CSV table of C-alpha atoms and ligand atoms in Angstrom, one decimal:
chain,number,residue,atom,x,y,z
H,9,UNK,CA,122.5,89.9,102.9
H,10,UNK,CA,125.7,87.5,104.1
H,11,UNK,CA,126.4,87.6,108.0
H,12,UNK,CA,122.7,88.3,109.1
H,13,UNK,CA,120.5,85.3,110.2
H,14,UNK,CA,116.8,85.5,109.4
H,15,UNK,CA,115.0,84.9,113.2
H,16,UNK,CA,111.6,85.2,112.2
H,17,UNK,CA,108.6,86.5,109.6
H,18,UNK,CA,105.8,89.0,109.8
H,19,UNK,CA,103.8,88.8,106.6
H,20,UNK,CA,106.4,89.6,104.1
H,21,UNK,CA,109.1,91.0,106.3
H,22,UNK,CA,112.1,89.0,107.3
H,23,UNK,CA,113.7,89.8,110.7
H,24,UNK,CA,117.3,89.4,110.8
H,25,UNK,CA,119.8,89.8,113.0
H,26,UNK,CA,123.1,90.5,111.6
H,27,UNK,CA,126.3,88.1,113.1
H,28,UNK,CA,127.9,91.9,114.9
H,29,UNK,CA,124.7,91.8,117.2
H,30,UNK,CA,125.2,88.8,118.2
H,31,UNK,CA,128.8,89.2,119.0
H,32,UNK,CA,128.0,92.5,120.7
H,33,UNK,CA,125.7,90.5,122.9
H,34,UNK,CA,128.9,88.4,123.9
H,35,UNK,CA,130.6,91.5,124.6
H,36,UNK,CA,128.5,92.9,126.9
H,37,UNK,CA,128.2,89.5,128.6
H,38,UNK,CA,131.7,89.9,129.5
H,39,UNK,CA,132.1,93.5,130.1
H,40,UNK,CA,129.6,93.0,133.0
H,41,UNK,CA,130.4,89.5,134.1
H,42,UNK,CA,134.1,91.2,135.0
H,43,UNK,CA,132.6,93.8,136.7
H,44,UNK,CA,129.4,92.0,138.2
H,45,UNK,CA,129.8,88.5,137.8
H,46,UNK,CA,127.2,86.1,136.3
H,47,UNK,CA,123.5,87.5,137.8
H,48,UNK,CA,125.3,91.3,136.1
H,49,UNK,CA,126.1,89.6,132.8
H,50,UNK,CA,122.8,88.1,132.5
H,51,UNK,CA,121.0,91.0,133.4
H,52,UNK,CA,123.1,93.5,130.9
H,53,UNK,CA,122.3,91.0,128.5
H,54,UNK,CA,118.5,91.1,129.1
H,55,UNK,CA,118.6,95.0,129.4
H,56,UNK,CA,120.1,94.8,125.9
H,57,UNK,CA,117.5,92.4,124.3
H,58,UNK,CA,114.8,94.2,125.7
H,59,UNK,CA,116.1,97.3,124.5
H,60,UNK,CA,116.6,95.9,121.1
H,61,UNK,CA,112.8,94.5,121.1
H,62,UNK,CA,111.8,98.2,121.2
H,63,UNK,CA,113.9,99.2,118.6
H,64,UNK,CA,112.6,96.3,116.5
H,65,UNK,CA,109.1,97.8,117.8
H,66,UNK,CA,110.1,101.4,116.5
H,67,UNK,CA,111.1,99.2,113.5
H,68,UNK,CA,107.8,97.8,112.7
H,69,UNK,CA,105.9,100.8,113.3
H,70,UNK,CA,107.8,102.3,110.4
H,71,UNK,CA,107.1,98.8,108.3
H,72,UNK,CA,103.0,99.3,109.6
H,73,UNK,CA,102.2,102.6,108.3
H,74,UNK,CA,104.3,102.1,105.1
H,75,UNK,CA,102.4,98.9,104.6
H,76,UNK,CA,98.9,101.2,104.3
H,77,UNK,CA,100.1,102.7,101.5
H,78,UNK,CA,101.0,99.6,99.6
H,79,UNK,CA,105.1,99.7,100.4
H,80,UNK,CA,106.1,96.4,101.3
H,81,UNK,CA,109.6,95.9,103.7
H,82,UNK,CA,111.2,92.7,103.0
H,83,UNK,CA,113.4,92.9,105.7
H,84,UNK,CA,114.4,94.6,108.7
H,85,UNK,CA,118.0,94.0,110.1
H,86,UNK,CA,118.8,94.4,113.8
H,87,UNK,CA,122.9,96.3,114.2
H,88,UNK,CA,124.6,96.6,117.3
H,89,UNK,CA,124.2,100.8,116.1
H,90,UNK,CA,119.9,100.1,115.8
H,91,UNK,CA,117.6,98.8,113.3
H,92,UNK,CA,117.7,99.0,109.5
H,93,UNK,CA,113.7,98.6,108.1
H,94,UNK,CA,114.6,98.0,104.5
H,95,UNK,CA,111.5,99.8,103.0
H,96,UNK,CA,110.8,99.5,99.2
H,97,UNK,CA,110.6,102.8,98.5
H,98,UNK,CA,109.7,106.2,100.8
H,99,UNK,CA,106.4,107.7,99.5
H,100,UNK,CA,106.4,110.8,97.7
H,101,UNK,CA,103.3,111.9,99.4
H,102,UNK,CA,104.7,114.4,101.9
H,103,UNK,CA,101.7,113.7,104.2
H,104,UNK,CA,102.2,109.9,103.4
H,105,UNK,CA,106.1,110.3,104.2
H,106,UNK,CA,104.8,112.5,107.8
H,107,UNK,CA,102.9,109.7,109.1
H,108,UNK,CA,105.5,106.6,107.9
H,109,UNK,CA,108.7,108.9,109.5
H,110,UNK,CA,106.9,109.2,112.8
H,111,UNK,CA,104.8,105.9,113.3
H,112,UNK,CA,108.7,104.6,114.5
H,113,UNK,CA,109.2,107.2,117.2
H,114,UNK,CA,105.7,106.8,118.2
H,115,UNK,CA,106.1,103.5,119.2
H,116,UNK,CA,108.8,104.7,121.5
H,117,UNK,CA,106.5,107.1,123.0
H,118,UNK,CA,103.6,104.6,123.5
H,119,UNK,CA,106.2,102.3,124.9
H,120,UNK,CA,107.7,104.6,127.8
H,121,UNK,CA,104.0,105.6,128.8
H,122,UNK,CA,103.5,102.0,129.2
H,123,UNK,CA,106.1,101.8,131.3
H,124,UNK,CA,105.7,104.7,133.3
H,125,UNK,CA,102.6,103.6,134.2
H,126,UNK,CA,103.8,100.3,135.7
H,127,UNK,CA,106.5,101.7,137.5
H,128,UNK,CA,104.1,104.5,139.1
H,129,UNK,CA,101.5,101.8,140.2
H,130,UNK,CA,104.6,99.5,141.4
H,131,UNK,CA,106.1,102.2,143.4
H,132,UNK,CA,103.2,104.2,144.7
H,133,UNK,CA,102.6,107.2,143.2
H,134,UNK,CA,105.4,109.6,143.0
H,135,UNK,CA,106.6,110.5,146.4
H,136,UNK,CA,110.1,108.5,146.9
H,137,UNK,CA,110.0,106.4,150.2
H,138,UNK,CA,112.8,104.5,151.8
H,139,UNK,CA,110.1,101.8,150.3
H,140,UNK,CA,110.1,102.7,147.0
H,141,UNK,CA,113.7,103.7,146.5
H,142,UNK,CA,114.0,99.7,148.2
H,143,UNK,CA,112.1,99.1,145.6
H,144,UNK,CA,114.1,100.9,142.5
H,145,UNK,CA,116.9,99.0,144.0
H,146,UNK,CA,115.3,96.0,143.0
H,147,UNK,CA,117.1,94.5,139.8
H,148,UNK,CA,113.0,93.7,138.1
H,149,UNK,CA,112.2,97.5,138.8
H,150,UNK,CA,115.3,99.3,137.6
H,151,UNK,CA,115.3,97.4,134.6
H,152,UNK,CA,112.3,99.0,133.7
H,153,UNK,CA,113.4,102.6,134.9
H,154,UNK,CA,116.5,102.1,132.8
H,155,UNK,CA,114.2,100.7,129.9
H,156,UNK,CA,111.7,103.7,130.4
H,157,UNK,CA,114.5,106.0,129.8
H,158,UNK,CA,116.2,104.3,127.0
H,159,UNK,CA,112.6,104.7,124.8
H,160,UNK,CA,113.0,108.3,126.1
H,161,UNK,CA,116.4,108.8,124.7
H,162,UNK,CA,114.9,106.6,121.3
H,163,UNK,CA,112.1,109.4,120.9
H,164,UNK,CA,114.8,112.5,121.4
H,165,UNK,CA,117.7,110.8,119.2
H,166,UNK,CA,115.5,109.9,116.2
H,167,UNK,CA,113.6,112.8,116.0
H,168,UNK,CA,117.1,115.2,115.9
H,169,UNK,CA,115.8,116.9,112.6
H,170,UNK,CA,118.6,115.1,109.8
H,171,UNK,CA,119.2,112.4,108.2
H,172,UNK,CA,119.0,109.3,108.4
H,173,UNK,CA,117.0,109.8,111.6
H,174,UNK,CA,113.5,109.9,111.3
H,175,UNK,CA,113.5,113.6,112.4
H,176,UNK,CA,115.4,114.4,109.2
H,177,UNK,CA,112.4,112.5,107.3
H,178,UNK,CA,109.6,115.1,109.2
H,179,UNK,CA,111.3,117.6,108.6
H,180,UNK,CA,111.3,117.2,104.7
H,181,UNK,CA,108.0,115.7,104.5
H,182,UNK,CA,106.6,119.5,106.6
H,183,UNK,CA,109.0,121.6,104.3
H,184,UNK,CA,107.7,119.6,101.2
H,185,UNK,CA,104.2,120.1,101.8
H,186,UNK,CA,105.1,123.9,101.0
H,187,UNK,CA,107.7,123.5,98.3
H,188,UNK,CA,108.6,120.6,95.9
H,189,UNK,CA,110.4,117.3,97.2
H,190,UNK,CA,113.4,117.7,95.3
H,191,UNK,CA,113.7,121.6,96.9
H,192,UNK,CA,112.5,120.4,100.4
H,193,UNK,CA,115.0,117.7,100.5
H,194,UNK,CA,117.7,120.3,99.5
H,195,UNK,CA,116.8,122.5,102.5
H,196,UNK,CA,116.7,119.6,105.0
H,197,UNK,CA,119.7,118.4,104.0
H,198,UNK,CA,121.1,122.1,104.7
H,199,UNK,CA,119.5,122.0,107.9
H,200,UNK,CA,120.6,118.6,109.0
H,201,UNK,CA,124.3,119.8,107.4
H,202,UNK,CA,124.3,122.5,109.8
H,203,UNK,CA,123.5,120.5,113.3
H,204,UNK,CA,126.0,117.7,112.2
H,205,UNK,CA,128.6,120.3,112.0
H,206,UNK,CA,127.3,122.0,115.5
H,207,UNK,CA,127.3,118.5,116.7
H,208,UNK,CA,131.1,117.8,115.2
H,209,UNK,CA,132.2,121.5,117.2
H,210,UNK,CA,130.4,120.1,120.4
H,211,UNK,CA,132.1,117.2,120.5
H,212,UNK,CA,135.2,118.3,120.5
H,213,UNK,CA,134.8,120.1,123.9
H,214,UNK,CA,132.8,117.3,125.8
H,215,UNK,CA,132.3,113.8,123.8
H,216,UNK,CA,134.6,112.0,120.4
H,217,UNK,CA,131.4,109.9,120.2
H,218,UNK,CA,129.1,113.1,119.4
H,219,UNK,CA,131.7,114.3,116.6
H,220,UNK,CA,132.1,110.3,115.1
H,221,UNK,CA,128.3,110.8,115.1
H,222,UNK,CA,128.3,114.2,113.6
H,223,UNK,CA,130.4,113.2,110.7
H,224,UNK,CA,128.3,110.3,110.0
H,225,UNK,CA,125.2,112.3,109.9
H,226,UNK,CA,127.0,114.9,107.6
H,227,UNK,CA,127.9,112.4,105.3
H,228,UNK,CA,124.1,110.6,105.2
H,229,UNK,CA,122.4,114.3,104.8
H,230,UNK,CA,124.7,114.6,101.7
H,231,UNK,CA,123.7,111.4,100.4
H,232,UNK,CA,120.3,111.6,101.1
H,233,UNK,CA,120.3,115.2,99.0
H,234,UNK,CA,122.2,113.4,95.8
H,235,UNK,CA,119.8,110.7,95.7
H,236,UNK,CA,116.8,112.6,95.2
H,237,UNK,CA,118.7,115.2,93.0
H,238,UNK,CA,119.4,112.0,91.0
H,239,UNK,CA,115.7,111.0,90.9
H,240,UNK,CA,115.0,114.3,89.7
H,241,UNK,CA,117.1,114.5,86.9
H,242,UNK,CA,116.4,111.5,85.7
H,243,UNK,CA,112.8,111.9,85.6
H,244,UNK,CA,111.2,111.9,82.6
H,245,UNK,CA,114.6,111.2,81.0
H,246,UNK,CA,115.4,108.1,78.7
H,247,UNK,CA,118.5,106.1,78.5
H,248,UNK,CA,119.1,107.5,74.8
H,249,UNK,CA,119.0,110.9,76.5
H,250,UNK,CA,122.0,110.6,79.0
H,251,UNK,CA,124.0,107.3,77.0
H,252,UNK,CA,127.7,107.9,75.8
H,253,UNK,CA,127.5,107.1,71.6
H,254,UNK,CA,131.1,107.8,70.9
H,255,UNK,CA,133.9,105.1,72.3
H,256,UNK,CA,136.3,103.0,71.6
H,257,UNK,CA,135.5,99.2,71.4
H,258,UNK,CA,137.9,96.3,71.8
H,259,UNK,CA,136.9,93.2,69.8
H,260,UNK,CA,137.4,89.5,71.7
H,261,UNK,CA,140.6,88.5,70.4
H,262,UNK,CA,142.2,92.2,71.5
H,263,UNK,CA,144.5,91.9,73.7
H,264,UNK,CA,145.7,93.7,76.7
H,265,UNK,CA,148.2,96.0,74.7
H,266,UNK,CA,145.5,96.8,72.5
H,267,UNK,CA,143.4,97.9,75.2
H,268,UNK,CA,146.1,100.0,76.5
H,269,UNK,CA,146.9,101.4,72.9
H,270,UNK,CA,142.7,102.6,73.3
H,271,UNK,CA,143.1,104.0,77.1
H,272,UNK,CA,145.9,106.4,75.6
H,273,UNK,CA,144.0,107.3,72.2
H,274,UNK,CA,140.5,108.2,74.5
H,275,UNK,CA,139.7,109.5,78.0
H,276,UNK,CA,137.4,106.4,78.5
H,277,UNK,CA,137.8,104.3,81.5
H,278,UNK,CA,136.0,101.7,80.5
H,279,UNK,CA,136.3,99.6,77.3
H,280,UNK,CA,132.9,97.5,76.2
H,281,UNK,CA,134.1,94.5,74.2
H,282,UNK,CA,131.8,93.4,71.5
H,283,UNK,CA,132.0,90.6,69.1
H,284,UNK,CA,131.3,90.1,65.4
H,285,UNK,CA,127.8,90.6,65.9
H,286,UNK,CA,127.9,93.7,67.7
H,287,UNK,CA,126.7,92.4,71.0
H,288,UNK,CA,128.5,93.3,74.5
H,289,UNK,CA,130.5,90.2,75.9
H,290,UNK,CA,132.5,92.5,78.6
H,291,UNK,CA,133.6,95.3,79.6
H,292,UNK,CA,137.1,96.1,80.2
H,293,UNK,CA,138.4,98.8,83.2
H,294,UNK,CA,141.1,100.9,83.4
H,295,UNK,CA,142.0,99.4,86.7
H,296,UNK,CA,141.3,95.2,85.5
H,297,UNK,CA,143.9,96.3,82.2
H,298,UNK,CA,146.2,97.5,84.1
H,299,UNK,CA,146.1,94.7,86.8
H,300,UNK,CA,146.6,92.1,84.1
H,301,UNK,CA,149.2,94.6,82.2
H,302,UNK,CA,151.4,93.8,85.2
H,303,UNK,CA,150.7,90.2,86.4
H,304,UNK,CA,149.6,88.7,83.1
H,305,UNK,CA,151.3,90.4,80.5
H,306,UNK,CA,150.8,92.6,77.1
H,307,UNK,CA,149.5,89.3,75.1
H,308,UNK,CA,146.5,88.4,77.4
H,309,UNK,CA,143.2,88.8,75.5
H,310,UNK,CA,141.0,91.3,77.0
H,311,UNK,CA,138.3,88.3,77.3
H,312,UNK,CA,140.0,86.9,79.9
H,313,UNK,CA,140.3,89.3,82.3
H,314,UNK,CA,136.9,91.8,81.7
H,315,UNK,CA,134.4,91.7,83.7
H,316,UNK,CA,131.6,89.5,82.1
H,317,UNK,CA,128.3,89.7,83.3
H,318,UNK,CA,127.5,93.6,82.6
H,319,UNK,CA,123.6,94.3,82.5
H,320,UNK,CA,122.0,95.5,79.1
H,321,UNK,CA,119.3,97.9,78.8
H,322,UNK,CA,117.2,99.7,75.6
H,323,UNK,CA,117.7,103.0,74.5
H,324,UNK,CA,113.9,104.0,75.0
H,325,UNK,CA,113.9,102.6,78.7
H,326,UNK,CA,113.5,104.7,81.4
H,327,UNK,CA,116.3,106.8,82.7
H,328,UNK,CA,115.8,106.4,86.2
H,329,UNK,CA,115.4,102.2,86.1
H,330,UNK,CA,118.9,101.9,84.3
H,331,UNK,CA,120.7,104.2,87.1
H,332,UNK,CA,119.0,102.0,89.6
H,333,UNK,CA,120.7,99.2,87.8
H,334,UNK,CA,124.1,100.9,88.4
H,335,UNK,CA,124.1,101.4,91.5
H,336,UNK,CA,122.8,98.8,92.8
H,337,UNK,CA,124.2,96.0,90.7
H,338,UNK,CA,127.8,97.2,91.3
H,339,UNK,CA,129.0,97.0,87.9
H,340,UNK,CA,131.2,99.9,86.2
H,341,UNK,CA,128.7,100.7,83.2
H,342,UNK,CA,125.5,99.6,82.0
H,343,UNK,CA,125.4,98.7,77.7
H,344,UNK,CA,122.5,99.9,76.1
H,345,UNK,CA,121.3,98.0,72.7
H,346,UNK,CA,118.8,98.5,69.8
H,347,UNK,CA,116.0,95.8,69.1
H,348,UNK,CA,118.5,94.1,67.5
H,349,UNK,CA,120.8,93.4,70.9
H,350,UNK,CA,123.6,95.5,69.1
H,351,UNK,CA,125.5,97.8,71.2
H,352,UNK,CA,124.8,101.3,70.2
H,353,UNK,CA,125.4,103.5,73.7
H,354,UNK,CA,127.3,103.1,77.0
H,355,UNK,CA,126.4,104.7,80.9
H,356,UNK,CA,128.6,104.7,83.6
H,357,UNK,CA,128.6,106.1,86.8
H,358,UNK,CA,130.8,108.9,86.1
H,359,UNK,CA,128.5,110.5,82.3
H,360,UNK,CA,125.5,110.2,84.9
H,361,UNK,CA,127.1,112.4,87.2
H,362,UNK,CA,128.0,114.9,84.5
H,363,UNK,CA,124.1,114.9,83.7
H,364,UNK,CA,123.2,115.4,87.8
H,365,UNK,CA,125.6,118.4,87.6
H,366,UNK,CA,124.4,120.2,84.4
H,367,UNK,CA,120.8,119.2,85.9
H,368,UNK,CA,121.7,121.2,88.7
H,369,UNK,CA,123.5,123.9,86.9
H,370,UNK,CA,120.1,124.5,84.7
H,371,UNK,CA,118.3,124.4,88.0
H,372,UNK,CA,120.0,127.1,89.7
H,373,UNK,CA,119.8,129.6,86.9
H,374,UNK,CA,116.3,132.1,87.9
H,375,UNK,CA,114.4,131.4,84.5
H,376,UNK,CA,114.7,127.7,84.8
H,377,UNK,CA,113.1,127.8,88.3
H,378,UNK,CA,109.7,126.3,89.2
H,379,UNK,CA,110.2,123.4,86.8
C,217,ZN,ZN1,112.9,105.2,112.8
């Protein structure tokens, strides 16, 4: 990933620290060196490090237990907004997911008994003297009482039951152990829906940070419920199953105005260009024609201005490898070849959304149920 720096290595997990923590570091030097001078900066600065060790902490406890059952994690990133522990995958295993979900906030837990316990022994017990309050005065003690509370508020916040926080995570992994994965994740997406919209409504009476955070957790529970209903449908499924057979082709020396000539015939977006041979060489967008209709001209050949390097897959791959290939390889459609490397099928983004939506259209008719 561009803008993080790699600090260190724990078996095969990278830490980085992305360039907007660093920078937010800077800020907060300055935000308390105006208010507090120098000992204030450093201090806020420390607070903040040490806070962001515990998150790494929570991060690694996450990496741990998905590490006992054989997911690797080859990186986590540290965000000014928290931690990111970029796990391979999040097992299936409801009672595997339980146990991965909560190791992070456990961590948390463990660390702000730690602390309480200092702080008790350091000030004496509980009652609050003119000697101990002296004493939470002290910049070394309060740092920990502010610490001790910040792991607190790291236990609450992540366990709020919706995605992305790890709370949204239990909760599936409990309501999956009594229905299916694909049903559970439905429901706790519903749930986790519901608080971010309570959340939104709150914050419009006391905070605009709670309603920023309540759309953003809207919009991750509704991403969190497509991807799985994605994984669903595509199980099973092979790329012959969900590939488009009929479009237009443009052929290397076609040009521009060709291209266009095809956009107006078809209600294709994109246009694979394949040569002599029938292998892809490119494929052409609506927006990349249109783009070189205006600053190139009609006469430029298609060649020059598709987009090159488009993956290939087979028609009797899997399904659900090919989609991982769109989404994650940015590209506006896969090609998909016989043994002979000929072009015979095309998927975009757009025909695989068609499928998730007849999926879920077969899914929520009552005979089709307990598939
Ligand atoms: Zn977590």
């Amino acid at each position: 990933m561009p803008w993080s720096l790699t600090v260190g290595r724990l078996g095969e997990t990278a830490i980085r620290i992305h360039v907007t923590f660093l920078l937010f570091l800077v800020w907060i030097w300055a935000a308390y060196y105006r208010s507090g001078g120098a000992s204030a900066a450093w201090e806020g600065v420390l607070f903040v490090a040490l806070l962001f060790a515990c998150v790494l902490l929570h991060e690694l406890g996450h990496v741990f237990a998905a590490r006992r059952y054989g997911v690797k994690t080859p990186d986590i990133t540290l965000w000014p907004f928290g931690g990111i522990a970029n796990l391979e995958r999040i097992p299936e295993n409801p009672a595997q997911e339980l146990v991965v979900a909560i190791a992070g906030p456990l961590v948390n837990v463990v660390i702000a008994l730690v602390l309480l316990v200092i702080l008790s022994a350091t000030l004496g017990g509980t009652d609050l003297t003119a000697d101990s309050l002296a004493k939470i005065e002290d910049p070394r003690t309060s740092i920990l009482v502010k610490l001790a509370g910040a792991n607190i508020f790291l236990v609450v916040f992540n366990l709020i039951p919706a995605f992305p926080m790890d709370g949204g995570r239990v909760l599936r992994a409990l309501l999956a152990m009594r229905m299916g994965h694909a049903k559970a994740t439905a429901t706790a997406a519903s749930i986790g829906q519901g608080l971010a919209i309570g959340m939104g409504l709150l914050g419009i009476f006391t905070n605009p940070m709670l309603m920023i955070i309540g759309v953003f957790v809207f919009l991750a529970a509704s991403g969190e419920a497509g991807q799985v209903q994605l994984k669903e449908a595509s199980r099973g499924l092979l790329v012959s199953d969900a590939m488009i057979t009929h479009f237009e082709t443009l052929g290397p020396q076609s040009t521009v105005d060709d291209a266009a000539d095809a956009l107006i015939r078809s209600t294709q977006k994109e246009f694979p260009v394949v040569d002599g041979a029938g292998h892809l060489r490119g494929v052409l967008t609506r927006d990349a024609m249109i783009r070189a209709m205006k600053d190139q001209g009609p006469q430029t050949a298609v060649i020059e201005v598709m987009q090159a390097d488009i993956p290939v897959v087979e028609a009797r791959s899997k399904l659900d490898a090919a989609l991982k290939l769109i989404t994650s390889a940015q590209v506006p459609a896969v090609g998909v070849v016989d043994e002979a490397g000929r072009l015979v099928g095309l998927l975009t983004p757009e025909n695989v959304g068609e499928l998730m939506m007849l999926h879920v259209a077969r899914g929520e008719r009552p005979a089709a149920q307990g598939s």
